mmCIF file of C-alpha atoms and ligand atoms in Angstrom:
data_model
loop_
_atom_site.group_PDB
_atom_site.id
_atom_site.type_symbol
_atom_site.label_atom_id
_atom_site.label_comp_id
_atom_site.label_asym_id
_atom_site.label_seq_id
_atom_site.Cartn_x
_atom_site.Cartn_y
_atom_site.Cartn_z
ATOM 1 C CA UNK A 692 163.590 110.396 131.550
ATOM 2 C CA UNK A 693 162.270 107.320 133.595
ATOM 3 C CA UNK A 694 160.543 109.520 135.419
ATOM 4 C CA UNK A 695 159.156 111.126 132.528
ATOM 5 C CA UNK A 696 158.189 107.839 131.661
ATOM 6 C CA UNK A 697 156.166 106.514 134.510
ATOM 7 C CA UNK A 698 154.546 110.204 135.503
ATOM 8 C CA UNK A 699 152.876 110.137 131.744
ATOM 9 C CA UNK A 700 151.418 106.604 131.901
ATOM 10 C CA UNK A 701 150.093 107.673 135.209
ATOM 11 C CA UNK A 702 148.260 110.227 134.207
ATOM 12 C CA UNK A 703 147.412 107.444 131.524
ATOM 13 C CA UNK A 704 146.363 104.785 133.974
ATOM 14 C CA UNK A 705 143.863 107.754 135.363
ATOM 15 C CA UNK A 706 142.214 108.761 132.817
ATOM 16 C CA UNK A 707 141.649 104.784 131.919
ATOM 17 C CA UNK A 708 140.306 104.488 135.335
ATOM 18 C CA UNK A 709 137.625 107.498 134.903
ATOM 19 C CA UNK A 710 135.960 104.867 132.635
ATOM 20 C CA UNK A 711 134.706 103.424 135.746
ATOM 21 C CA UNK A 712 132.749 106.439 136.690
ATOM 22 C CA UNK A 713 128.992 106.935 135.815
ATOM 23 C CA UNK A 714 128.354 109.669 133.084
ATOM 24 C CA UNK A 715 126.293 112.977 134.590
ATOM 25 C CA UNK A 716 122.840 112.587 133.842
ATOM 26 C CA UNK A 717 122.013 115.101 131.563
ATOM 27 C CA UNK A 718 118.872 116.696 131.513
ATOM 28 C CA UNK A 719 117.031 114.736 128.530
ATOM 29 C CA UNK A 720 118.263 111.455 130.282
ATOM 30 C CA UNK A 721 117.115 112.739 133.632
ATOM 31 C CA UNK A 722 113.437 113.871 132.254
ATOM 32 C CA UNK A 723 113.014 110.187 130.057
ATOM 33 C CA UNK A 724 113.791 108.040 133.255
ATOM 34 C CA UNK A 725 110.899 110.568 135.245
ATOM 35 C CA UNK A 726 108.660 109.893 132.357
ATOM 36 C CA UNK A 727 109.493 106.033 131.997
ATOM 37 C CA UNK A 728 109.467 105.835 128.547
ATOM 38 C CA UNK A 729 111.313 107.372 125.596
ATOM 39 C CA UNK A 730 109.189 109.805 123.012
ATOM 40 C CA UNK A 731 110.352 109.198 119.709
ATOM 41 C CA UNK A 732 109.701 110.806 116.457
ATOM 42 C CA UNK A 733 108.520 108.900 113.838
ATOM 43 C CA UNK A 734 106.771 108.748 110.201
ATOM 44 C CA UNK A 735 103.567 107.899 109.895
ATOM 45 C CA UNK A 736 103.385 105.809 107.013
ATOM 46 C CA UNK A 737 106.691 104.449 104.852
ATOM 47 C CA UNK A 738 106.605 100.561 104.741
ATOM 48 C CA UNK A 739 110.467 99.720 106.031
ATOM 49 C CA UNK A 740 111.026 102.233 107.910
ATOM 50 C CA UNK A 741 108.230 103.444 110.166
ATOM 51 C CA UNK A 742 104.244 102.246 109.542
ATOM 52 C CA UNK A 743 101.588 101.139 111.464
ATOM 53 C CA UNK A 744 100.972 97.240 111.443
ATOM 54 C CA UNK A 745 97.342 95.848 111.511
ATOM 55 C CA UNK A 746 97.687 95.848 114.982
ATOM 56 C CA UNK A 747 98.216 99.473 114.934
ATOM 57 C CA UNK A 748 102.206 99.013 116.069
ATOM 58 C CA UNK A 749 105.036 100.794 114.492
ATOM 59 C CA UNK A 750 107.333 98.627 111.953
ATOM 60 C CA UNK A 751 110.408 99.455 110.543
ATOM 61 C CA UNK A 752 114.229 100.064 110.728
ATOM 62 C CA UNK A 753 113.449 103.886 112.069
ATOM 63 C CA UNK A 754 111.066 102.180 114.643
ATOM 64 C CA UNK A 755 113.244 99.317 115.378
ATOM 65 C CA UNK A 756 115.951 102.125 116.589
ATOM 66 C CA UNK A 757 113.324 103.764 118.805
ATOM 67 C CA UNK A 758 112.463 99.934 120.946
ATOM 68 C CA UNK A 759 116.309 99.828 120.692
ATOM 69 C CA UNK A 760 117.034 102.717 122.507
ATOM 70 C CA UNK A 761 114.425 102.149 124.961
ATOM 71 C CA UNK A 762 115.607 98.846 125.829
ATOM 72 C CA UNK A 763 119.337 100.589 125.696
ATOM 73 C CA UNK A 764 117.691 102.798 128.976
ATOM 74 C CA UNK A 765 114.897 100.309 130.509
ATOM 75 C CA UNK A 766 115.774 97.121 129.771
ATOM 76 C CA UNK A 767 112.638 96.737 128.087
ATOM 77 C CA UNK A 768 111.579 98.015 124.236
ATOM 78 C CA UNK A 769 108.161 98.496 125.130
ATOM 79 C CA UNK A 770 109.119 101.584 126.839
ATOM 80 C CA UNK A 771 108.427 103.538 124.017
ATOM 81 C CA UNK A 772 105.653 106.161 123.088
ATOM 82 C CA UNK A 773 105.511 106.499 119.190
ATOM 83 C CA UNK A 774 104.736 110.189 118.228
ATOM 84 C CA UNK A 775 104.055 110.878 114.633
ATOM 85 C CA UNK A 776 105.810 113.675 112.955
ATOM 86 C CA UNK A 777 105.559 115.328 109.216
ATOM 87 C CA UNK A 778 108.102 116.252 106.924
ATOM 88 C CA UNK A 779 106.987 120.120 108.234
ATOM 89 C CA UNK A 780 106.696 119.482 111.769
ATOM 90 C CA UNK A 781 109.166 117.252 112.461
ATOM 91 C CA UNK A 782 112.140 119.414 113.009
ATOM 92 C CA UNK A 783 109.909 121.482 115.479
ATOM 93 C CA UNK A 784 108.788 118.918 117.300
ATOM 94 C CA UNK A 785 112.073 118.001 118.355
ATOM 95 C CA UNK A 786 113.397 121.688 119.020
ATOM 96 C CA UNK A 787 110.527 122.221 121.455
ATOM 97 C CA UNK A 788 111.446 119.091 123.879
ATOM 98 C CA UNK A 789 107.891 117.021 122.397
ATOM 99 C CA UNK A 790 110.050 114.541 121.054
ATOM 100 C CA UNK A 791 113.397 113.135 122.629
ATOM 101 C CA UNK A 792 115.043 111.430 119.426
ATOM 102 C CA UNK A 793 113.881 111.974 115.793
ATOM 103 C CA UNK A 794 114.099 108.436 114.356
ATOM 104 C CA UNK A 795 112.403 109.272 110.905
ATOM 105 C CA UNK A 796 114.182 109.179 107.492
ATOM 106 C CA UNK A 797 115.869 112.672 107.982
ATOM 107 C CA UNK A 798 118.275 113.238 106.010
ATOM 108 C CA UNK A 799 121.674 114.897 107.952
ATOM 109 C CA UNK A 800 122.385 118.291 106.413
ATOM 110 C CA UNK A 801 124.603 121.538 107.124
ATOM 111 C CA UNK A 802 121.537 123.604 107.462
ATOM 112 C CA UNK A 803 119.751 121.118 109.740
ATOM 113 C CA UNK A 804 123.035 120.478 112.318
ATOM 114 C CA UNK A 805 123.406 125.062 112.591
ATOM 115 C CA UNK A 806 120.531 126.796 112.036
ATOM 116 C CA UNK A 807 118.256 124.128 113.072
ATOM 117 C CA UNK A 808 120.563 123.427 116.633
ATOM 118 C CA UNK A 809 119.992 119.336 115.474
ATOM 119 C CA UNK A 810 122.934 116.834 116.506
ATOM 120 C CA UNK A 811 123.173 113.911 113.931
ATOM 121 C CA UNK A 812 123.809 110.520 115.610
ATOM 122 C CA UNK A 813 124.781 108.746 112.784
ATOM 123 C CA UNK A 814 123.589 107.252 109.609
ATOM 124 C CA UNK A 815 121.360 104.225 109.966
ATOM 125 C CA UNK A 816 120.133 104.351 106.078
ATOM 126 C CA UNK A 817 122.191 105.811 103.400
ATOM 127 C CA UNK A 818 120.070 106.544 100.334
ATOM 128 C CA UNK A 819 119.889 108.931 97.505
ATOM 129 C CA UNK A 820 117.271 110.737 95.659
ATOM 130 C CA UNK A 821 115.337 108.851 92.775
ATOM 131 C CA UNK A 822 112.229 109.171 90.212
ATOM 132 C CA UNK A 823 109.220 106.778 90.072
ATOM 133 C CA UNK A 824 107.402 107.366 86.362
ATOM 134 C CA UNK A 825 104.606 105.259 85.367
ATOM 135 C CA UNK A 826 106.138 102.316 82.474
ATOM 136 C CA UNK A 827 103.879 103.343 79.891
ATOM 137 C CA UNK A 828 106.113 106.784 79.748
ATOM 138 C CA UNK A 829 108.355 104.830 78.052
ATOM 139 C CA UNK A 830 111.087 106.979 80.386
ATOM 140 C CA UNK A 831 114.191 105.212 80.916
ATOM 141 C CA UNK A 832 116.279 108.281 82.124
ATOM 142 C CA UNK A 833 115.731 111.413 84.173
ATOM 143 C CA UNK A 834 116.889 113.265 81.650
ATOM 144 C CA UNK A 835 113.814 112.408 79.751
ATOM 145 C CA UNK A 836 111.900 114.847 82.217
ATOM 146 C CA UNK A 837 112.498 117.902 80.466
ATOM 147 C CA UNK A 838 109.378 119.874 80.486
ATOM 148 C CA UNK A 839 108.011 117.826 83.260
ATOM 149 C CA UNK A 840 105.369 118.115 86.214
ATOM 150 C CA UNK A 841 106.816 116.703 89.346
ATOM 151 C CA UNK A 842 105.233 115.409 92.669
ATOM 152 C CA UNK A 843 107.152 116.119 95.868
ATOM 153 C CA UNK A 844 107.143 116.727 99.418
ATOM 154 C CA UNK A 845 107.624 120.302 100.724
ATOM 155 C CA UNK A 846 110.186 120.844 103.832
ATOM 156 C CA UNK A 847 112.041 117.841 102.391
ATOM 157 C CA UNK A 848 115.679 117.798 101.033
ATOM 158 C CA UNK A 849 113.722 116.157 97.940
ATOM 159 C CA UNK A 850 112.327 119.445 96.818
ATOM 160 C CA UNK A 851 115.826 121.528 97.125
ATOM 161 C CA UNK A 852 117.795 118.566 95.151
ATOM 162 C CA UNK A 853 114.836 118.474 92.298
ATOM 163 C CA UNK A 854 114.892 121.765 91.692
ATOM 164 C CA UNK A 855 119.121 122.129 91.905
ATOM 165 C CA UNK A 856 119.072 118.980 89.127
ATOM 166 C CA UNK A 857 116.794 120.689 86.448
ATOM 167 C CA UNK A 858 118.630 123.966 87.000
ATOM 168 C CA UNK A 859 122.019 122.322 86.566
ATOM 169 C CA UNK A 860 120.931 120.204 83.871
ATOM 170 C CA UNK A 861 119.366 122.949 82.015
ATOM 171 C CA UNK A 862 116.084 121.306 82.036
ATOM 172 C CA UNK A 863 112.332 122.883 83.239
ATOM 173 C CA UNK A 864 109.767 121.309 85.213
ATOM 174 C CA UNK A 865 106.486 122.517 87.258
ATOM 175 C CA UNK A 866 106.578 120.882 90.813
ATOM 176 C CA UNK A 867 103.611 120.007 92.639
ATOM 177 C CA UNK A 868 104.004 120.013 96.375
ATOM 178 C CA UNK A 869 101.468 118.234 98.348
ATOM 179 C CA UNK A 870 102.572 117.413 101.929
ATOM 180 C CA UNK A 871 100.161 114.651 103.358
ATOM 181 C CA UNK A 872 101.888 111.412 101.730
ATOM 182 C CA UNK A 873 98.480 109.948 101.263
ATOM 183 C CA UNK A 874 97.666 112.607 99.414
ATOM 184 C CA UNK A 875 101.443 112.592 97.358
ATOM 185 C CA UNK A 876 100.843 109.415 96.290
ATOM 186 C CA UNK A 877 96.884 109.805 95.013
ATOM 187 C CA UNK A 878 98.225 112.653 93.103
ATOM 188 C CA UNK A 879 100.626 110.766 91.372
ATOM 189 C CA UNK A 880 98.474 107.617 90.671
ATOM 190 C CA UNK A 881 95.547 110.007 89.236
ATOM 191 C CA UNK A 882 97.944 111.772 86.589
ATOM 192 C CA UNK A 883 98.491 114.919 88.127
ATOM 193 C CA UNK A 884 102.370 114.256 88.212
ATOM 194 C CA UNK A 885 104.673 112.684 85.368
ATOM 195 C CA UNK A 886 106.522 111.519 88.364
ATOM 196 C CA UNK A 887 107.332 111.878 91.602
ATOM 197 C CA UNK A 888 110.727 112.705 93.174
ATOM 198 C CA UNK A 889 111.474 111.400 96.613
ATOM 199 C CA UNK A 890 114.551 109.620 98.561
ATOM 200 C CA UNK A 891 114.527 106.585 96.546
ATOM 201 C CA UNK A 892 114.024 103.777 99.341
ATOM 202 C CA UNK A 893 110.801 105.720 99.993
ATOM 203 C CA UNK A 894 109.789 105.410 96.296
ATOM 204 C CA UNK A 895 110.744 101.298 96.456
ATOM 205 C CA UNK A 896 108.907 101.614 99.584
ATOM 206 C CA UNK A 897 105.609 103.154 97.709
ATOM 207 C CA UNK A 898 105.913 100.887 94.719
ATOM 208 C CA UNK A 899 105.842 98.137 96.852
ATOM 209 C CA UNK A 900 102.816 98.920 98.828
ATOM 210 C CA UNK A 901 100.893 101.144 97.652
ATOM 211 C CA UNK A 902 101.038 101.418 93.678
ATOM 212 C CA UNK A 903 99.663 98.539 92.060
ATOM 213 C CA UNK A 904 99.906 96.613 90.199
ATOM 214 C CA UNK A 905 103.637 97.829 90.883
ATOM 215 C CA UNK A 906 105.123 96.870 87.243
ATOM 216 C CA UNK A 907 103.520 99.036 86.245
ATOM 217 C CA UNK A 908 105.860 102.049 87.606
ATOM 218 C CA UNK A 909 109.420 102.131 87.409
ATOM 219 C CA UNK A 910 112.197 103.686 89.198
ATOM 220 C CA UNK A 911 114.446 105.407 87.065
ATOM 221 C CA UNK A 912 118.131 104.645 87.683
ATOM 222 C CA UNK A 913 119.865 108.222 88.405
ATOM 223 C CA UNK A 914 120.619 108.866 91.918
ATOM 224 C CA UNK A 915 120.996 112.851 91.926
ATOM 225 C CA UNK A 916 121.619 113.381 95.876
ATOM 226 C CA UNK A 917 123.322 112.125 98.574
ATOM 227 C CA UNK A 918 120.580 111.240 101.358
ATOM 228 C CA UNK A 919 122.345 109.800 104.776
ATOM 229 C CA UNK A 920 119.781 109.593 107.119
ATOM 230 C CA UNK A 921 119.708 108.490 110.193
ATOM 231 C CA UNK A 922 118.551 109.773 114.100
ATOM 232 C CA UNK A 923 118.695 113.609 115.387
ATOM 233 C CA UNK A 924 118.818 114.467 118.662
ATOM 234 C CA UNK A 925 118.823 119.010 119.670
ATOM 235 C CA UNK A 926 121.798 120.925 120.092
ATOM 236 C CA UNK A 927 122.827 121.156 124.240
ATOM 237 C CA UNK A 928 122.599 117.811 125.662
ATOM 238 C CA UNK A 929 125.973 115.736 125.316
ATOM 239 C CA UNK A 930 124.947 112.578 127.012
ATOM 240 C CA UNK A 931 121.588 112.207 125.092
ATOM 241 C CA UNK A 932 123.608 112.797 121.640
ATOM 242 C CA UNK A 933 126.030 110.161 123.280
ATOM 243 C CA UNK A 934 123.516 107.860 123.913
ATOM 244 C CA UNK A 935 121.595 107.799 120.848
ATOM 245 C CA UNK A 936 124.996 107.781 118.865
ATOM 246 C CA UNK A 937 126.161 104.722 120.470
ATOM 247 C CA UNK A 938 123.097 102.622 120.490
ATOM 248 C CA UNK A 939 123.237 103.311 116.721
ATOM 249 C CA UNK A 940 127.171 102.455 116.311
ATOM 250 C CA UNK A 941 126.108 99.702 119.035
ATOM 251 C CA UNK A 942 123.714 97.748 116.486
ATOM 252 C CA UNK A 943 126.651 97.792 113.831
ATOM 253 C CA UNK A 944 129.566 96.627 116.139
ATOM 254 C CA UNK A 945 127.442 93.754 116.881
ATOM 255 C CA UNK A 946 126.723 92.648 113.360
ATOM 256 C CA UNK A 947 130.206 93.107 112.982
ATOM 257 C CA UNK A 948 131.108 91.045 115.972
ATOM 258 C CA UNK A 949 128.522 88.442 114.892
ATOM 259 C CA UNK A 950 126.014 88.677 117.871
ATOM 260 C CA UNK A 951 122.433 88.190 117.150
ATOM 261 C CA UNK A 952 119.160 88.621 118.496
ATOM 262 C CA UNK A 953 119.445 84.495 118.680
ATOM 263 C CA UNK A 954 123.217 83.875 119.966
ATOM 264 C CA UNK A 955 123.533 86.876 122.398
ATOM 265 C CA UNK A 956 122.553 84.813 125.563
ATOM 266 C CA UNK A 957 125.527 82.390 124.565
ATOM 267 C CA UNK A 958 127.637 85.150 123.296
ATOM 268 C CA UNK A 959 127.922 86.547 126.787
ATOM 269 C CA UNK A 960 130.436 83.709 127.255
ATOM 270 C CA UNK A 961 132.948 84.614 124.117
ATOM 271 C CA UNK A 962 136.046 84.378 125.144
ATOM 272 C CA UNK A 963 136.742 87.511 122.425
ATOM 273 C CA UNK A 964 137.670 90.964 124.230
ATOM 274 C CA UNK A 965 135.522 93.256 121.746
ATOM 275 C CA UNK A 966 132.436 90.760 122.226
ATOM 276 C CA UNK A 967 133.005 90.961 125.939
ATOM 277 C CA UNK A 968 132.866 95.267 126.035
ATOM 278 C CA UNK A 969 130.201 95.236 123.858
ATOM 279 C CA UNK A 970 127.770 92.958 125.835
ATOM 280 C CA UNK A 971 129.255 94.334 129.070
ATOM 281 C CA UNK A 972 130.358 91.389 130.420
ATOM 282 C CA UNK A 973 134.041 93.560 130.921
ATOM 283 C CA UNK A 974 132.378 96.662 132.486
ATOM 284 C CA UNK A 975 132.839 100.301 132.208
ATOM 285 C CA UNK A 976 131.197 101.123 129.157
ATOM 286 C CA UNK A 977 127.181 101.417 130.238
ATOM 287 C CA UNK A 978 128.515 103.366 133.253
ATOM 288 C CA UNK A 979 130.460 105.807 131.335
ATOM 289 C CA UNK A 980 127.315 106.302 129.235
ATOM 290 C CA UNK A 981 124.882 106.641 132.394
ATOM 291 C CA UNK A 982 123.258 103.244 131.211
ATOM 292 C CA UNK A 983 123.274 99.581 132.709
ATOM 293 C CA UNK A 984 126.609 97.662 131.824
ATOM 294 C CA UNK A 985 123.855 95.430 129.427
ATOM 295 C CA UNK A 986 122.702 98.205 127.802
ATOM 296 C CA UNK A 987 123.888 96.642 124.081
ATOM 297 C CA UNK A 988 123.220 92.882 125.104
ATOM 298 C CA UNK A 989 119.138 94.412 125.574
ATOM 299 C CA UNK A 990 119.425 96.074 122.834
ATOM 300 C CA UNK A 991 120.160 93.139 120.866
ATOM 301 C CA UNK A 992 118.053 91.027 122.819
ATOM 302 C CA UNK A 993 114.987 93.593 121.679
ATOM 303 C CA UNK A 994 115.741 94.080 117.963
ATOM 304 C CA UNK A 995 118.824 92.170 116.820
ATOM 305 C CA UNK A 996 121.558 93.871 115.389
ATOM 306 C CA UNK A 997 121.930 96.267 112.810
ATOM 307 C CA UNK A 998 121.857 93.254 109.461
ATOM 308 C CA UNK A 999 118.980 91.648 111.365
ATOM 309 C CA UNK A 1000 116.858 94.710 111.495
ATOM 310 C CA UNK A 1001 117.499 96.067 107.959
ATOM 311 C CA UNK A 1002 116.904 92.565 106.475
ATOM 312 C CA UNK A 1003 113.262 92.339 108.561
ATOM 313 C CA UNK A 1004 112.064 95.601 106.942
ATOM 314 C CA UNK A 1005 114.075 96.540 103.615
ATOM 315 C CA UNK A 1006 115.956 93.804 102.840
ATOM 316 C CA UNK A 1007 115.387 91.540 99.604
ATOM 317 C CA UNK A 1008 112.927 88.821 101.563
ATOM 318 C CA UNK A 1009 110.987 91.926 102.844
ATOM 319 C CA UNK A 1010 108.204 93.547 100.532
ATOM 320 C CA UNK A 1011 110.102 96.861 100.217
ATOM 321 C CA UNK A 1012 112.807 94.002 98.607
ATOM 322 C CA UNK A 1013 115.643 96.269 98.990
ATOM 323 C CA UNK A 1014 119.680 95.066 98.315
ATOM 324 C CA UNK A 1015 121.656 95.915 101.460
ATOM 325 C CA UNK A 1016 124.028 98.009 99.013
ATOM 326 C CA UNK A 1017 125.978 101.109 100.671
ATOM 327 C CA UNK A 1018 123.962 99.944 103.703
ATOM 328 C CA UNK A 1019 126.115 96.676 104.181
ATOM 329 C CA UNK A 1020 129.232 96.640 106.203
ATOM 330 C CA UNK A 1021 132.362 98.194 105.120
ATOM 331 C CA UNK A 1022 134.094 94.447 105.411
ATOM 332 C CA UNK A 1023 131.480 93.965 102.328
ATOM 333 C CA UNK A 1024 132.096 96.499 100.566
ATOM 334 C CA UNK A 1025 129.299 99.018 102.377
ATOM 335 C CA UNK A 1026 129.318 102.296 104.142
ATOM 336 C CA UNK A 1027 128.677 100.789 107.136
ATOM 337 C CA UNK A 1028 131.354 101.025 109.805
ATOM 338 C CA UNK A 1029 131.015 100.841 113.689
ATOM 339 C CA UNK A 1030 133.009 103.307 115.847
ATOM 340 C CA UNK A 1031 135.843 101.306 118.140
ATOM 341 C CA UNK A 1032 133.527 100.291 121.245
ATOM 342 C CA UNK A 1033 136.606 100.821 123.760
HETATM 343 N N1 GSH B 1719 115.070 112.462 103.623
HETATM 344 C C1 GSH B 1719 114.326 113.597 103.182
HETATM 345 C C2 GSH B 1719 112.857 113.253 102.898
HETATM 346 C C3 GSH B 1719 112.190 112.678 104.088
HETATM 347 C C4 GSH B 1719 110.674 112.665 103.959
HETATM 348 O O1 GSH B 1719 110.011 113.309 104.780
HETATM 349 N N2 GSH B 1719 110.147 111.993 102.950
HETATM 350 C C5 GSH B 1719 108.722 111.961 102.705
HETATM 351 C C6 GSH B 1719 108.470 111.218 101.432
HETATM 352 S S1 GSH B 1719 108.309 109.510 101.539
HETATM 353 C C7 GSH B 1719 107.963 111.310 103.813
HETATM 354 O O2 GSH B 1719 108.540 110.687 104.670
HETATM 355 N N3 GSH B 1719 106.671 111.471 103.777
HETATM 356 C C8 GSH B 1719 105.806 110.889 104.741
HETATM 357 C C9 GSH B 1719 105.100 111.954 105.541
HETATM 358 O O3 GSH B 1719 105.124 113.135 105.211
HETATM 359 O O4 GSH B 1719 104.517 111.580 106.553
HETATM 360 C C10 GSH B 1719 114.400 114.714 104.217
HETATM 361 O O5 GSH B 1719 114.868 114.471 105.339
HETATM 362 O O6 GSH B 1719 113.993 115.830 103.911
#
């Protein structure tokens, strides 16, 4: 029995000890260190989450995850090429090895994992599908819309839930699918839409920046979707899925743990084990994902953590103005929840 005993935690102890040995290096990883900077897919144009500055620089919680993931692999979040993808051509884009990560409000579906060959790292933005209507409609519910015409987006999730809620609702409406979002919005603003149908932190994000004065449109309060979205990675390359997972759960575990893009220089002396694995200061844990052991302290060093990020872009001081909701952690009553860094 003793013997029992001691031959099962060895076999224990060993398989502790492979943490100590460097991941392989996959073939994405492999082809982003040749090229010296990570290509990541991004929208071209929703304040919050992805959009050009007046200096012509991505902003946003989608583009905060692509300089975190390059500072994750080089130490440094400039090492990032932007590439802008459309709600058509994203999914390609990534398939064909243009892109390495798709960082772009995507929402994580059945279809999209299988047929598509798409690994979902994680959710970084959970959301749900919403209507804008102009306030002079007088519309305080969707189920005013009866009858309506309807702006969306074609290739999105946004045009399979609109027409699903009509149909199950009983209700008829004419969509109108126009795929450049300048365009989406123009037709909405000019009339040719009672409303338009669209992930609703996109909408906030629209009525915030582009529709003015923005009173005068109102989001309507049914959510009829479920819209996790977060980064995608393609099918057949483990350590790039792992990678891109953890740098995600990575920026939660450290708003969890309380390290911030100001205290994670001081933090590197906590005395507390988690903080300790998580800024590699106890080692193991970049290795076994083919990274440097300070793979999360840059990453935090580059773009905070998780809270910091969201509140920069979305949150209520931002324009978009946005409470942190499902989005906060799960110790506040969010969906937000790190994976055990160990
Ligand atoms: N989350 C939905 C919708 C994502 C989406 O593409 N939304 C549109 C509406 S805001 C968008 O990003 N448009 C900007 C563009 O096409 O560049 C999905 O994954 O299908």
């Amino acid at each position: 029995m003793t013997r029992k005993i001691v031959v099962a935690c060895s076999i224990v102890f060993a398989s502790l000890l492979t943490l100590g040995t460097a991941a392989e290096a996959g073939p994405t990883l492999d082809t982003v260190r040749a090229r010296g900077v990570v290509v990541c897919g991004v929208n071209q144009g929703v304040a919050g989450f992805s959009a050009p500055d007046s200096r012509g620089e991505y902003r946003g919680l989608d583009a905060d995850f692509c300089r975190a993931l390059a500072a994750a692999l080089f130490g440094d979040p400039s090492r990032v090429r932007f590439a802008v993808t459309s709600t058509q051509n994203r999914f390609t884009m990534l398939q064909s090895g243009e892109i390495d990560v798709l960082a772009r409000n995507a929402t994580q579906t059945l279809q999209r994992d299988t047929a598509l060959g798409l690994n979902m790292a994680g959710v970084n933005f959970y959301d749900g599908q919403g209507f804008l209507v102009r306030r002079s409609s007088g519309l305080t519910s969707a189920r005013g819309l009866d009858g309506a015409t309807i702006c969306t987006q074609p290739g999105t999730t946004s045009e399979l839930n609109v027409a699903d809620y009509f149909r199950a609702n009983n209700m008829r409406m004419t969509p109108v699918l126009i795929e450049r979002p300048d365009e989406f919005v123009a037709a909405y603003v000019a009339g040719r839409c009672d409303a338009m149908t669209q992930d609703a932190s996109q909408l906030a994000s629209y009525r915030a920046t582009a529709l003015r004065p923005s009173n005068d449109h109102v989001l309507l309060p049914e959510r009829i979707s479920k819209e996790p979205l977060g980064p995608m990675v393609r099918h057949g390359d483990d350590q790039w899925f792992d990678i891109v997972k953890w740098v995600l759960t990575g920026m939660i575990e450290a708003e969890e743990l309380g390290i911030t893009q100001a205290n994670a220089e001081e933090k590197l002396r906590d005395p507390n084990p988690a903080v300790r694995r998580a800024l590699g200061v106890t080692p193991g844990f970049g290795r076994a994902l083919g990274l440097d052991e300070r793979w999360l302290y840059n990453v935090i060093r580059a773009v905070g953590n998780y809270g910091e990020s969201f509140e920069r872009h979305l949150g209520s001081d931002s324009p978009v103005g946005l409470p942190r909701g499902m989005n906060d952690l799960w110790t506040r009553g969010g969906l937000m929840y790190a994976l055990p860094l160990r």
